[in-house]
Amino acid sequence: MATGEPLIVLDKVNKWFGPLHVLDDVSLSVGKGEVVVVIGPSGSGKSTLCRTINRLEPINDGTITFDGQPLPAEGRALAKLRSEVGMVFQSFNLFAHKTILENVTLGPVKVRKEKPAAARERGLALLDRVGIANQADKYPAQLSGGQQQRAAIARALAMQPKAMLFDEPTSALDPEMVGEVLDVMTSLASEGMTMVVVTHEMGFARHAANRVIFMADGQLVEDAPPTEFFANPRSERARDFLSKILTH
Amino acid sequence: MSVLIDKFDVFAGGFWLTLQICVLAAVGALILGAVLAVLRISPVPPLRAVGTAYVNIFRNMPLTVVMFFAAFGLPALGSNADFLRIPVLDSLFTRLGTDLPYFRFALIALVLYTAAFVCEALRSGVNAVPPGQAEAARSLGLTFGQNLRHVVLPQSWKASVVPLGSVIIAMIKNSALVGFFGVVGDLSQSADQLTSAEGYAFIPVAIGISIGYLIMTVPLGALLDRLEKRQAVAR
C-alpha cells in the first residue's frame, strides 16, 4: 500500500494558543497511500495537528511540506493546495443553503472550473458510491448525521484530492451511524488514498491503519503499526490511555 | 389643521425631496457599507485596520458634526462635490445637478455616517454564519472572494436583513437634519419655513411632517416584520 515516498512532512512543528503549547516539536512523515490514525486524550493537540496540514491552523515554528512543496502563505497558492487536500470535519460543515449535490459540485465548478454538467455527473456517481444518491436534491438539515458525513466525504472526494484529512469524523454521530461512515473510510483506505485520521474509533485504527500516532500534551509520543501499538504500547501515557478506553 | 390642506403642495414637495435624498443615501450607504464590511472581515490586516478605523470614526461621531464637516469642510477644500453630478441620475434626482451644492454635501454626510452602521449590520450577519461553513469552503480551495460570494454572504443575508432595516429607518429620520445644512425644501425644512416664515401654528405642521416620515418608515418596518416571519418559518 504505502510506497514510502513522503506526501506530507511535518518537521519540528510548534504551535502555541497563547501560553498553551499545543504542538510541541512535532515531526511526522506520511507516505503516499499511507493511512495514519492519530489518537490521544482530548486536548492532546491531535485535531490541531490535522488542521495544520492544510493550514486551517497556521503554525508558529517549523515547516510543513505537501507533495514536496512548503505550505504557502494565505492567498491563491494556498487555495490551490487546499483544493488538493480533502478535509472532513467533526460537525460535517455541509453548506446549509445548498443541496447535497450542489455541495458536492461547488468546488469542482468554482475552483477547478469544470463544466457544471460534468461535475454533476461525477457528483452523482460519488454520492452513489457513498450510498446516498437518492438524497442528492435534499438540503443537509434533512439528512441524518451519518448521511451528512458521507455527503461531506463525497464533497471532499469530488476535488480528486491527493490526500484526505479526517478530524474526528464520527465523534458527532449517533452510535448506529458510525459504522456507515467508517465503511466508506475503510473502502477509501483500501483503494490507496493517503489519509490522516484523527479518531477515537480503535476498531478502525486496528484494521485500516498502517500506522498509529499517539499524542499527549502536544507531543508525538508513539508512532507504530497498529498491531504493535495496541498489543505492546511502549510509553506509560499510551498504556494509561489504552487501559482507560479499552476497559469498557 | 387647515394648513395640511392649504399647503399640501409644500408637504408633498418636502416628502418628495426627503424621499429622494433617502433613496440616494440608502443606495450609497449600502454600497459603501458592503465594501467596508468586506474590508473588516478581510484576511489582510491593513485592510481590516482601514475598515475598523472608518467604523470607529463615523459610528462614534454625531451626524451633526459629520454634516458640518461636509458642508464647511468640502468647500474649504475647494470641492463642490461635483462628482455627484452624475449624468442621467441628475435628471431623475434634479437636486444632484444644481449649482447649489448643499444637497450633495448633505447626501455625502448621510452616506458616510450611515455606511458605518450598514457595515456593522452586515458584519453581524456574517458572524451569525457558523465558522465551519467558511472553513469547509476554504478547505475546498475557494478563494476569499468565492467563499464570501457562494457560501458566507448567501447565509448571512438572513441575519443581516432586520438590523439593516433598522439602520435604514434610522437614516430616514436622520435625514431631517439636512434642512439645517442648506438643503431647502425637504420635509423638516418645509416645516421650519411654514412656522417661522409664514406664521402657521407649529403643532399642525409637525403632525403633517410626521405623517410624511411615517409614510416612509412604517411600510419599511412592516416589510421587515414580514421578512423576519418568513425566516422563522424557514427555520
Short mmCIF file of C-alpha atoms in Angstrom, two decimals:
data_model
loop_
_atom_site.label_atom_id
_atom_site.label_comp_id
_atom_site.label_asym_id
_atom_site.label_seq_id
_atom_site.Cartn_x
_atom_site.Cartn_y
_atom_site.Cartn_z
CA MET A 1 0.00 0.00 0.00
CA ALA A 2 2.47 2.58 1.18
CA THR A 3 5.10 3.41 -1.38
CA GLY A 4 7.33 5.12 1.15
CA GLU A 5 7.56 8.32 -0.90
CA PRO A 6 6.53 11.05 1.55
CA LEU A 7 3.47 13.16 0.70
CA ILE A 8 3.01 15.06 3.96
CA VAL A 9 6.04 16.00 6.01
CA LEU A 10 5.97 17.93 9.28
CA ASP A 11 9.33 18.97 10.63
CA LYS A 12 9.70 20.27 14.20
CA VAL A 13 6.31 21.95 14.13
CA ASN A 14 5.46 24.16 17.09
CA LYS A 15 2.24 25.97 17.80
CA TRP A 16 1.00 27.96 20.76
CA PHE A 17 -2.50 29.11 21.60
CA GLY A 18 -1.45 31.96 23.86
CA PRO A 19 0.57 30.32 26.64
CA LEU A 20 -0.65 26.81 25.68
CA HIS A 21 1.91 24.79 23.75
CA VAL A 22 -0.49 22.74 21.59
CA LEU A 23 2.10 21.30 19.22
CA ASP A 24 5.49 20.65 20.73
CA ASP A 25 8.25 19.87 18.20
CA VAL A 26 6.07 17.51 16.19
CA SER A 27 7.78 15.74 13.30
CA LEU A 28 5.86 13.32 11.14
CA SER A 29 6.06 11.94 7.64
CA VAL A 30 3.12 10.38 5.83
CA GLY A 31 3.90 8.38 2.68
CA LYS A 32 1.78 8.23 -0.45
CA GLY A 33 -1.05 5.76 0.06
CA GLU A 34 -0.44 5.53 3.76
CA VAL A 35 -3.25 5.61 6.34
CA VAL A 36 -2.16 7.24 9.59
CA VAL A 37 -4.54 7.27 12.53
CA VAL A 38 -3.92 9.86 15.24
CA ILE A 39 -5.23 9.06 18.69
CA GLY A 40 -4.78 10.54 22.12
CA PRO A 41 -6.64 12.14 25.00
CA SER A 42 -8.67 15.27 24.32
CA GLY A 43 -6.56 18.41 24.39
CA SER A 44 -3.52 16.48 23.21
CA GLY A 45 -3.27 18.53 20.00
CA LYS A 46 -4.37 15.85 17.55
CA SER A 47 -7.11 17.94 15.91
CA THR A 48 -4.78 20.91 15.70
CA LEU A 49 -2.16 18.69 14.08
CA CYS A 50 -4.69 17.59 11.48
CA ARG A 51 -5.76 21.19 10.79
CA THR A 52 -2.22 22.48 10.32
CA ILE A 53 -1.72 20.22 7.31
CA ASN A 54 -3.99 22.39 5.11
CA ARG A 55 -3.15 25.47 7.13
CA LEU A 56 -6.57 25.97 8.66
CA GLU A 57 -4.34 26.49 11.69
CA PRO A 58 -1.14 28.41 10.94
CA ILE A 59 1.93 27.24 12.83
CA ASN A 60 4.40 29.32 14.80
CA ASP A 61 7.57 27.40 14.08
CA GLY A 62 8.85 24.52 11.94
CA THR A 63 7.95 23.50 8.40
CA ILE A 64 5.21 21.53 6.72
CA THR A 65 5.60 20.33 3.15
CA PHE A 66 2.93 18.76 1.00
CA ASP A 67 3.95 16.84 -2.11
CA GLY A 68 7.40 18.41 -1.96
CA GLN A 69 6.16 22.00 -1.62
CA PRO A 70 6.25 24.01 1.61
CA LEU A 71 2.78 25.24 2.62
CA PRO A 72 2.28 28.65 1.02
CA ALA A 73 1.05 31.70 2.93
CA GLU A 74 -2.58 32.84 2.66
CA GLY A 75 -3.54 33.51 -0.96
CA ARG A 76 -4.12 31.77 -4.27
CA ALA A 77 -1.28 29.28 -3.88
CA LEU A 78 -2.74 28.16 -0.55
CA ALA A 79 -6.21 27.87 -2.07
CA LYS A 80 -4.73 25.62 -4.75
CA LEU A 81 -3.01 23.44 -2.17
CA ARG A 82 -6.20 23.14 -0.14
CA SER A 83 -8.06 22.02 -3.24
CA GLU A 84 -5.68 19.03 -3.35
CA VAL A 85 -6.24 18.07 0.28
CA GLY A 86 -9.70 16.85 1.20
CA MET A 87 -10.94 17.66 4.68
CA VAL A 88 -13.75 16.06 6.65
CA PHE A 89 -14.90 17.76 9.85
CA GLN A 90 -16.42 16.50 13.06
CA SER A 91 -19.51 18.68 12.54
CA PHE A 92 -19.81 17.88 8.79
CA ASN A 93 -19.93 21.59 7.81
CA LEU A 94 -22.04 20.97 4.71
CA PHE A 95 -23.16 24.24 3.13
CA ALA A 96 -26.57 24.67 4.74
CA HIS A 97 -28.10 26.71 1.90
CA LYS A 98 -27.15 24.29 -0.85
CA THR A 99 -28.49 20.86 -1.76
CA ILE A 100 -26.32 17.79 -1.24
CA LEU A 101 -25.46 17.67 -4.95
CA GLU A 102 -24.67 21.41 -5.01
CA ASN A 103 -22.40 20.86 -2.01
CA VAL A 104 -20.51 18.22 -3.97
CA THR A 105 -20.25 20.21 -7.22
CA LEU A 106 -19.40 23.68 -5.82
CA GLY A 107 -15.67 23.00 -5.53
CA PRO A 108 -15.22 21.31 -8.93
CA VAL A 109 -17.19 24.06 -10.71
CA LYS A 110 -15.82 27.15 -8.93
CA VAL A 111 -12.27 26.03 -8.09
CA ARG A 112 -11.49 23.55 -10.86
CA LYS A 113 -13.65 25.33 -13.44
CA GLU A 114 -15.23 22.05 -14.53
CA LYS A 115 -18.33 22.16 -16.70
CA PRO A 116 -21.44 22.02 -14.48
CA ALA A 117 -22.86 19.03 -16.37
CA ALA A 118 -19.65 17.02 -15.99
CA ALA A 119 -19.31 17.97 -12.31
CA ARG A 120 -22.93 16.98 -11.74
CA GLU A 121 -22.43 13.59 -13.32
CA ARG A 122 -19.33 12.88 -11.28
CA GLY A 123 -21.02 14.26 -8.17
CA LEU A 124 -23.91 11.87 -8.58
CA ALA A 125 -21.51 8.98 -9.08
CA LEU A 126 -19.71 9.91 -5.85
CA LEU A 127 -22.99 10.20 -3.94
CA ASP A 128 -23.88 6.79 -5.28
CA ARG A 129 -20.56 5.47 -4.11
CA VAL A 130 -21.17 6.67 -0.54
CA GLY A 131 -24.71 5.32 -0.74
CA ILE A 132 -26.81 8.49 -0.73
CA ALA A 133 -27.55 9.12 -4.41
CA ASN A 134 -31.25 9.28 -3.57
CA GLN A 135 -30.62 12.25 -1.25
CA ALA A 136 -28.95 14.42 -3.92
CA ASP A 137 -31.63 17.12 -4.06
CA LYS A 138 -32.25 17.42 -0.33
CA TYR A 139 -30.75 20.03 1.96
CA PRO A 140 -28.22 19.00 4.63
CA ALA A 141 -30.63 19.58 7.53
CA GLN A 142 -32.98 16.95 6.04
CA LEU A 143 -30.35 14.20 6.31
CA SER A 144 -29.24 12.11 9.25
CA GLY A 145 -25.80 12.73 10.70
CA GLY A 146 -24.34 9.66 9.06
CA GLN A 147 -25.72 10.66 5.68
CA GLN A 148 -24.41 14.19 6.12
CA GLN A 149 -20.95 12.94 6.93
CA ARG A 150 -20.96 10.65 3.90
CA ALA A 151 -22.03 13.63 1.78
CA ALA A 152 -19.14 15.60 3.27
CA ILE A 153 -16.74 12.80 2.28
CA ALA A 154 -18.19 12.85 -1.25
CA ARG A 155 -17.74 16.63 -1.35
CA ALA A 156 -14.07 16.26 -0.44
CA LEU A 157 -13.54 13.42 -2.93
CA ALA A 158 -15.11 15.47 -5.73
CA MET A 159 -11.93 17.56 -5.78
CA GLN A 160 -9.93 14.38 -6.54
CA PRO A 161 -7.58 15.15 -3.67
CA LYS A 162 -4.09 13.70 -3.22
CA ALA A 163 -4.78 13.17 0.48
CA MET A 164 -7.71 13.23 2.87
CA LEU A 165 -7.76 14.64 6.40
CA PHE A 166 -10.42 13.41 8.82
CA ASP A 167 -10.90 15.42 12.01
CA GLU A 168 -12.89 13.16 14.34
CA PRO A 169 -15.35 12.28 11.58
CA THR A 170 -17.56 10.06 13.74
CA SER A 171 -17.47 11.87 17.08
CA ALA A 172 -20.69 13.82 16.47
CA LEU A 173 -22.65 10.81 15.22
CA ASP A 174 -25.22 8.65 16.95
CA PRO A 175 -23.69 5.22 17.56
CA GLU A 176 -25.78 3.42 14.94
CA MET A 177 -24.44 5.75 12.23
CA VAL A 178 -20.76 5.37 12.99
CA GLY A 179 -20.47 2.15 11.00
CA GLU A 180 -21.76 3.54 7.71
CA VAL A 181 -19.17 6.34 7.79
CA LEU A 182 -16.32 4.03 8.81
CA ASP A 183 -17.27 1.67 5.96
CA VAL A 184 -16.78 4.47 3.44
CA MET A 185 -13.46 5.41 5.05
CA THR A 186 -12.28 1.81 5.10
CA SER A 187 -13.01 1.37 1.41
CA LEU A 188 -11.14 4.60 0.67
CA ALA A 189 -8.18 3.34 2.64
CA SER A 190 -8.15 0.03 0.79
CA GLU A 191 -8.12 1.89 -2.53
CA GLY A 192 -4.84 3.53 -1.62
CA MET A 193 -5.96 7.03 -0.58
CA THR A 194 -3.44 8.81 1.63
CA MET A 195 -5.30 9.51 4.85
CA VAL A 196 -4.65 11.23 8.17
CA VAL A 197 -7.47 10.29 10.53
CA VAL A 198 -7.99 11.76 13.99
CA THR A 199 -10.41 9.42 15.70
CA HIS A 200 -11.45 7.57 18.81
CA GLU A 201 -12.53 4.52 16.79
CA MET A 202 -9.97 1.96 17.87
CA GLY A 203 -11.53 -0.69 15.63
CA PHE A 204 -10.84 1.47 12.58
CA ALA A 205 -7.31 2.13 13.80
CA ARG A 206 -6.70 -1.61 14.18
CA HIS A 207 -7.93 -2.79 10.82
CA ALA A 208 -7.47 0.16 8.45
CA ALA A 209 -4.38 2.00 9.65
CA ASN A 210 -0.82 1.45 8.51
CA ARG A 211 0.45 3.43 11.45
CA VAL A 212 -0.96 4.71 14.71
CA ILE A 213 0.28 8.00 16.12
CA PHE A 214 -0.29 8.56 19.81
CA MET A 215 -0.26 12.16 21.00
CA ALA A 216 -0.30 13.62 24.50
CA ASP A 217 0.25 17.20 25.68
CA GLY A 218 1.11 18.40 22.21
CA GLN A 219 3.87 15.83 21.76
CA LEU A 220 4.03 12.92 19.40
CA VAL A 221 4.59 10.14 21.91
CA GLU A 222 4.37 6.98 19.81
CA ASP A 223 4.42 6.08 16.15
CA ALA A 224 3.92 2.38 15.47
CA PRO A 225 1.99 -0.13 13.34
CA PRO A 226 -1.43 -0.78 14.92
CA THR A 227 -0.78 -4.39 15.93
CA GLU A 228 2.37 -3.39 17.73
CA PHE A 229 0.82 -0.29 19.31
CA PHE A 230 -2.28 -1.99 20.68
CA ALA A 231 -0.52 -5.16 21.81
CA ASN A 232 2.52 -3.55 23.26
CA PRO A 233 2.45 0.23 23.80
CA ARG A 234 5.89 1.47 24.76
CA SER A 235 5.05 4.59 26.72
CA GLU A 236 3.34 4.89 30.09
CA ARG A 237 0.97 7.55 28.67
CA ALA A 238 -0.20 5.27 25.89
CA ARG A 239 -0.66 2.29 28.25
CA ASP A 240 -2.67 4.51 30.58
CA PHE A 241 -4.80 5.88 27.71
CA LEU A 242 -5.49 2.44 26.26
CA SER A 243 -6.38 0.98 29.65
CA LYS A 244 -8.93 3.75 30.12
CA ILE A 245 -10.66 3.34 26.79
CA LEU A 246 -10.49 -0.40 26.40
CA THR A 247 -11.84 -1.45 29.82
CA HIS A 248 -15.46 -0.58 28.99
CA MET B 1 -55.34 71.98 10.79
CA SER B 2 -56.27 73.70 7.52
CA VAL B 3 -52.56 74.13 6.84
CA LEU B 4 -52.42 70.43 5.91
CA ILE B 5 -54.85 71.10 3.04
CA ASP B 6 -53.88 74.66 2.16
CA LYS B 7 -50.20 73.84 1.99
CA PHE B 8 -50.50 70.26 0.78
CA ASP B 9 -48.18 71.01 -2.13
CA VAL B 10 -45.47 72.14 0.32
CA PHE B 11 -45.77 68.93 2.32
CA ALA B 12 -45.86 66.83 -0.84
CA GLY B 13 -42.81 68.62 -2.19
CA GLY B 14 -40.99 68.16 1.10
CA PHE B 15 -41.91 64.48 1.13
CA TRP B 16 -40.63 64.06 -2.40
CA LEU B 17 -37.29 65.72 -1.66
CA THR B 18 -36.79 63.77 1.55
CA LEU B 19 -37.63 60.56 -0.29
CA GLN B 20 -35.08 61.44 -2.97
CA ILE B 21 -32.27 62.07 -0.53
CA CYS B 22 -33.16 58.91 1.40
CA VAL B 23 -33.19 56.68 -1.68
CA LEU B 24 -29.84 58.05 -2.85
CA ALA B 25 -28.31 57.90 0.63
CA ALA B 26 -29.60 54.36 1.22
CA VAL B 27 -28.10 53.10 -2.04
CA GLY B 28 -24.83 54.89 -1.35
CA ALA B 29 -24.65 53.68 2.25
CA LEU B 30 -25.43 50.08 1.28
CA ILE B 31 -22.68 50.06 -1.33
CA LEU B 32 -20.08 51.78 0.85
CA GLY B 33 -21.15 49.74 3.89
CA ALA B 34 -20.75 46.49 1.95
CA VAL B 35 -17.24 47.50 0.86
CA LEU B 36 -16.37 48.39 4.46
CA ALA B 37 -17.76 45.08 5.73
CA VAL B 38 -15.58 43.17 3.25
CA LEU B 39 -12.58 45.19 4.47
CA ARG B 40 -13.40 44.43 8.09
CA ILE B 41 -13.58 40.66 7.56
CA SER B 42 -10.69 40.53 5.09
CA PRO B 43 -7.76 38.22 5.90
CA VAL B 44 -5.36 41.12 5.13
CA PRO B 45 -4.61 43.04 8.36
CA PRO B 46 -4.07 46.53 6.83
CA LEU B 47 -7.44 46.32 5.05
CA ARG B 48 -9.09 45.25 8.31
CA ALA B 49 -7.47 48.22 10.04
CA VAL B 50 -8.85 50.64 7.45
CA GLY B 51 -12.37 49.24 7.86
CA THR B 52 -12.18 49.31 11.63
CA ALA B 53 -10.82 52.86 11.71
CA TYR B 54 -13.63 54.04 9.44
CA VAL B 55 -16.33 52.48 11.60
CA ASN B 56 -14.76 53.83 14.77
CA ILE B 57 -14.70 57.36 13.39
CA PHE B 58 -18.09 57.60 11.70
CA ARG B 59 -20.13 55.49 14.09
CA ASN B 60 -18.90 57.45 17.08
CA MET B 61 -19.27 60.99 15.75
CA PRO B 62 -22.61 62.85 15.89
CA LEU B 63 -24.25 63.12 12.49
CA THR B 64 -24.47 66.88 13.01
CA VAL B 65 -20.69 67.07 13.18
CA VAL B 66 -20.33 64.96 10.03
CA MET B 67 -22.79 67.34 8.34
CA PHE B 68 -20.71 70.32 9.48
CA PHE B 69 -17.58 68.76 8.04
CA ALA B 70 -19.35 68.07 4.74
CA ALA B 71 -20.98 71.50 4.46
CA PHE B 72 -17.96 73.55 5.56
CA GLY B 73 -15.02 71.21 5.13
CA LEU B 74 -15.60 70.30 1.49
CA PRO B 75 -15.88 73.94 0.30
CA ALA B 76 -12.76 74.75 2.33
CA LEU B 77 -11.00 72.05 0.34
CA GLY B 78 -12.30 73.67 -2.82
CA SER B 79 -14.82 70.94 -3.63
CA ASN B 80 -18.43 71.43 -4.63
CA ALA B 81 -18.90 67.65 -4.73
CA ASP B 82 -19.37 67.95 -8.48
CA PHE B 83 -18.53 64.27 -8.92
CA LEU B 84 -22.11 63.60 -7.78
CA ARG B 85 -23.49 65.40 -10.82
CA ILE B 86 -23.94 62.02 -12.43
CA PRO B 87 -25.49 62.19 -15.91
CA VAL B 88 -28.94 60.53 -16.23
CA LEU B 89 -29.17 60.20 -12.44
CA ASP B 90 -29.23 64.02 -12.12
CA SER B 91 -32.21 64.27 -14.45
CA LEU B 92 -34.14 61.92 -12.16
CA PHE B 93 -32.88 63.47 -8.92
CA THR B 94 -32.66 67.07 -10.09
CA ARG B 95 -31.01 68.44 -6.94
CA LEU B 96 -27.89 66.41 -7.68
CA GLY B 97 -27.19 68.66 -10.62
CA THR B 98 -27.93 72.09 -9.17
CA ASP B 99 -25.29 74.78 -8.74
CA LEU B 100 -26.02 74.99 -5.02
CA PRO B 101 -24.01 72.09 -3.58
CA TYR B 102 -25.84 71.61 -0.26
CA PHE B 103 -27.97 68.67 -1.37
CA ARG B 104 -24.80 66.90 -2.46
CA PHE B 105 -22.96 67.81 0.75
CA ALA B 106 -25.83 66.53 2.88
CA LEU B 107 -26.01 63.35 0.83
CA ILE B 108 -22.28 62.74 1.33
CA ALA B 109 -22.58 63.24 5.09
CA LEU B 110 -25.59 60.92 5.32
CA VAL B 111 -23.86 58.22 3.26
CA LEU B 112 -20.56 58.42 5.18
CA TYR B 113 -22.34 58.26 8.53
CA THR B 114 -24.87 55.53 7.69
CA ALA B 115 -22.30 53.32 5.92
CA ALA B 116 -20.58 52.66 9.26
CA PHE B 117 -23.83 51.24 10.65
CA VAL B 118 -24.57 49.30 7.46
CA CYS B 119 -21.10 47.76 7.71
CA GLU B 120 -21.75 46.57 11.25
CA ALA B 121 -25.21 45.20 10.40
CA LEU B 122 -23.72 43.20 7.51
CA ARG B 123 -20.86 42.03 9.68
CA SER B 124 -23.20 40.83 12.41
CA GLY B 125 -24.90 38.74 9.72
CA VAL B 126 -21.57 37.29 8.62
CA ASN B 127 -20.71 36.48 12.23
CA ALA B 128 -24.01 34.63 12.56
CA VAL B 129 -22.86 32.10 9.94
CA PRO B 130 -21.16 29.19 11.75
CA PRO B 131 -17.38 29.40 11.24
CA GLY B 132 -17.36 25.79 9.99
CA GLN B 133 -19.09 26.93 6.79
CA ALA B 134 -16.22 29.23 5.83
CA GLU B 135 -13.68 26.62 6.96
CA ALA B 136 -15.24 24.00 4.72
CA ALA B 137 -15.19 26.44 1.81
CA ARG B 138 -11.53 27.28 2.41
CA SER B 139 -10.70 23.59 2.61
CA LEU B 140 -12.17 23.08 -0.84
CA GLY B 141 -9.82 25.73 -2.18
CA LEU B 142 -12.33 28.53 -2.63
CA THR B 143 -10.67 31.95 -2.56
CA PHE B 144 -11.74 34.62 -0.06
CA GLY B 145 -13.99 36.25 -2.65
CA GLN B 146 -15.58 32.96 -3.76
CA ASN B 147 -16.07 31.96 -0.15
CA LEU B 148 -17.95 35.20 0.55
CA ARG B 149 -19.98 35.07 -2.62
CA HIS B 150 -21.03 31.43 -2.68
CA VAL B 151 -21.01 30.36 0.95
CA VAL B 152 -20.95 33.11 3.57
CA LEU B 153 -22.97 36.03 2.16
CA PRO B 154 -25.98 34.00 0.96
CA GLN B 155 -26.32 32.68 4.50
CA SER B 156 -25.51 35.95 6.28
CA TRP B 157 -28.25 37.83 4.45
CA LYS B 158 -30.94 36.28 6.63
CA ALA B 159 -29.33 37.51 9.83
CA SER B 160 -28.49 40.94 8.37
CA VAL B 161 -31.80 42.00 6.91
CA VAL B 162 -33.57 43.04 10.11
CA PRO B 163 -30.71 45.10 11.63
CA LEU B 164 -30.09 46.56 8.17
CA GLY B 165 -33.71 47.70 8.00
CA SER B 166 -33.37 49.41 11.37
CA VAL B 167 -30.30 51.23 10.11
CA ILE B 168 -32.17 52.50 7.04
CA ILE B 169 -35.15 53.61 9.14
CA ALA B 170 -32.79 55.50 11.43
CA MET B 171 -31.23 57.07 8.36
CA ILE B 172 -34.60 58.30 7.08
CA LYS B 173 -35.21 60.01 10.41
CA ASN B 174 -31.65 61.37 10.47
CA SER B 175 -32.29 62.99 7.10
CA ALA B 176 -34.39 65.57 8.99
CA LEU B 177 -31.07 67.27 9.77
CA VAL B 178 -30.28 68.20 6.19
CA GLY B 179 -32.56 71.26 6.26
CA PHE B 180 -30.26 72.85 8.78
CA PHE B 181 -27.30 72.46 6.44
CA GLY B 182 -28.54 74.42 3.50
CA VAL B 183 -30.88 71.95 1.83
CA VAL B 184 -34.07 73.86 1.01
CA GLY B 185 -37.41 72.14 0.75
CA ASP B 186 -37.13 68.75 2.47
CA LEU B 187 -39.84 67.72 4.95
CA SER B 188 -38.35 69.27 8.09
CA GLN B 189 -37.09 72.43 6.42
CA SER B 190 -40.56 72.89 4.90
CA ALA B 191 -41.97 72.78 8.42
CA ASP B 192 -39.47 75.39 9.55
CA GLN B 193 -40.44 77.57 6.59
CA LEU B 194 -44.18 77.25 7.28
CA THR B 195 -43.95 78.01 11.01
CA SER B 196 -41.25 80.66 11.30
CA ALA B 197 -41.60 82.49 7.98
CA GLU B 198 -45.28 82.06 7.20
CA GLY B 199 -46.61 82.03 10.76
CA TYR B 200 -48.55 78.77 10.78
CA ALA B 201 -49.16 77.08 14.15
CA PHE B 202 -46.44 74.61 14.96
CA ILE B 203 -48.43 71.55 16.03
CA PRO B 204 -50.50 71.02 12.87
CA VAL B 205 -47.36 71.46 10.77
CA ALA B 206 -45.49 68.99 12.98
CA ILE B 207 -48.33 66.49 12.52
CA GLY B 208 -48.09 67.00 8.78
CA ILE B 209 -44.38 66.25 8.55
CA SER B 210 -44.72 63.36 10.98
CA ILE B 211 -47.19 61.76 8.59
CA GLY B 212 -44.67 62.30 5.81
CA TYR B 213 -41.92 60.45 7.69
CA LEU B 214 -44.27 57.69 8.83
CA ILE B 215 -45.33 57.05 5.22
CA MET B 216 -41.71 56.19 4.52
CA THR B 217 -40.76 54.34 7.69
CA VAL B 218 -43.87 52.33 8.65
CA PRO B 219 -44.12 50.31 5.41
CA LEU B 220 -40.38 49.61 5.62
CA GLY B 221 -40.84 48.34 9.18
CA ALA B 222 -43.80 46.19 8.14
CA LEU B 223 -41.77 44.72 5.29
CA LEU B 224 -39.01 43.80 7.75
CA ASP B 225 -41.51 42.11 10.07
CA ARG B 226 -42.74 40.03 7.16
CA LEU B 227 -39.23 39.04 6.15
CA GLU B 228 -38.48 38.08 9.73
CA LYS B 229 -41.60 35.92 10.00
CA ARG B 230 -40.80 34.19 6.76
CA GLN B 231 -37.34 33.34 8.06
CA ALA B 232 -38.80 32.00 11.28
CA VAL B 233 -40.92 29.59 9.23
CA ALA B 234 -37.99 28.60 7.02
CA ARG B 235 -36.01 27.75 10.12
#
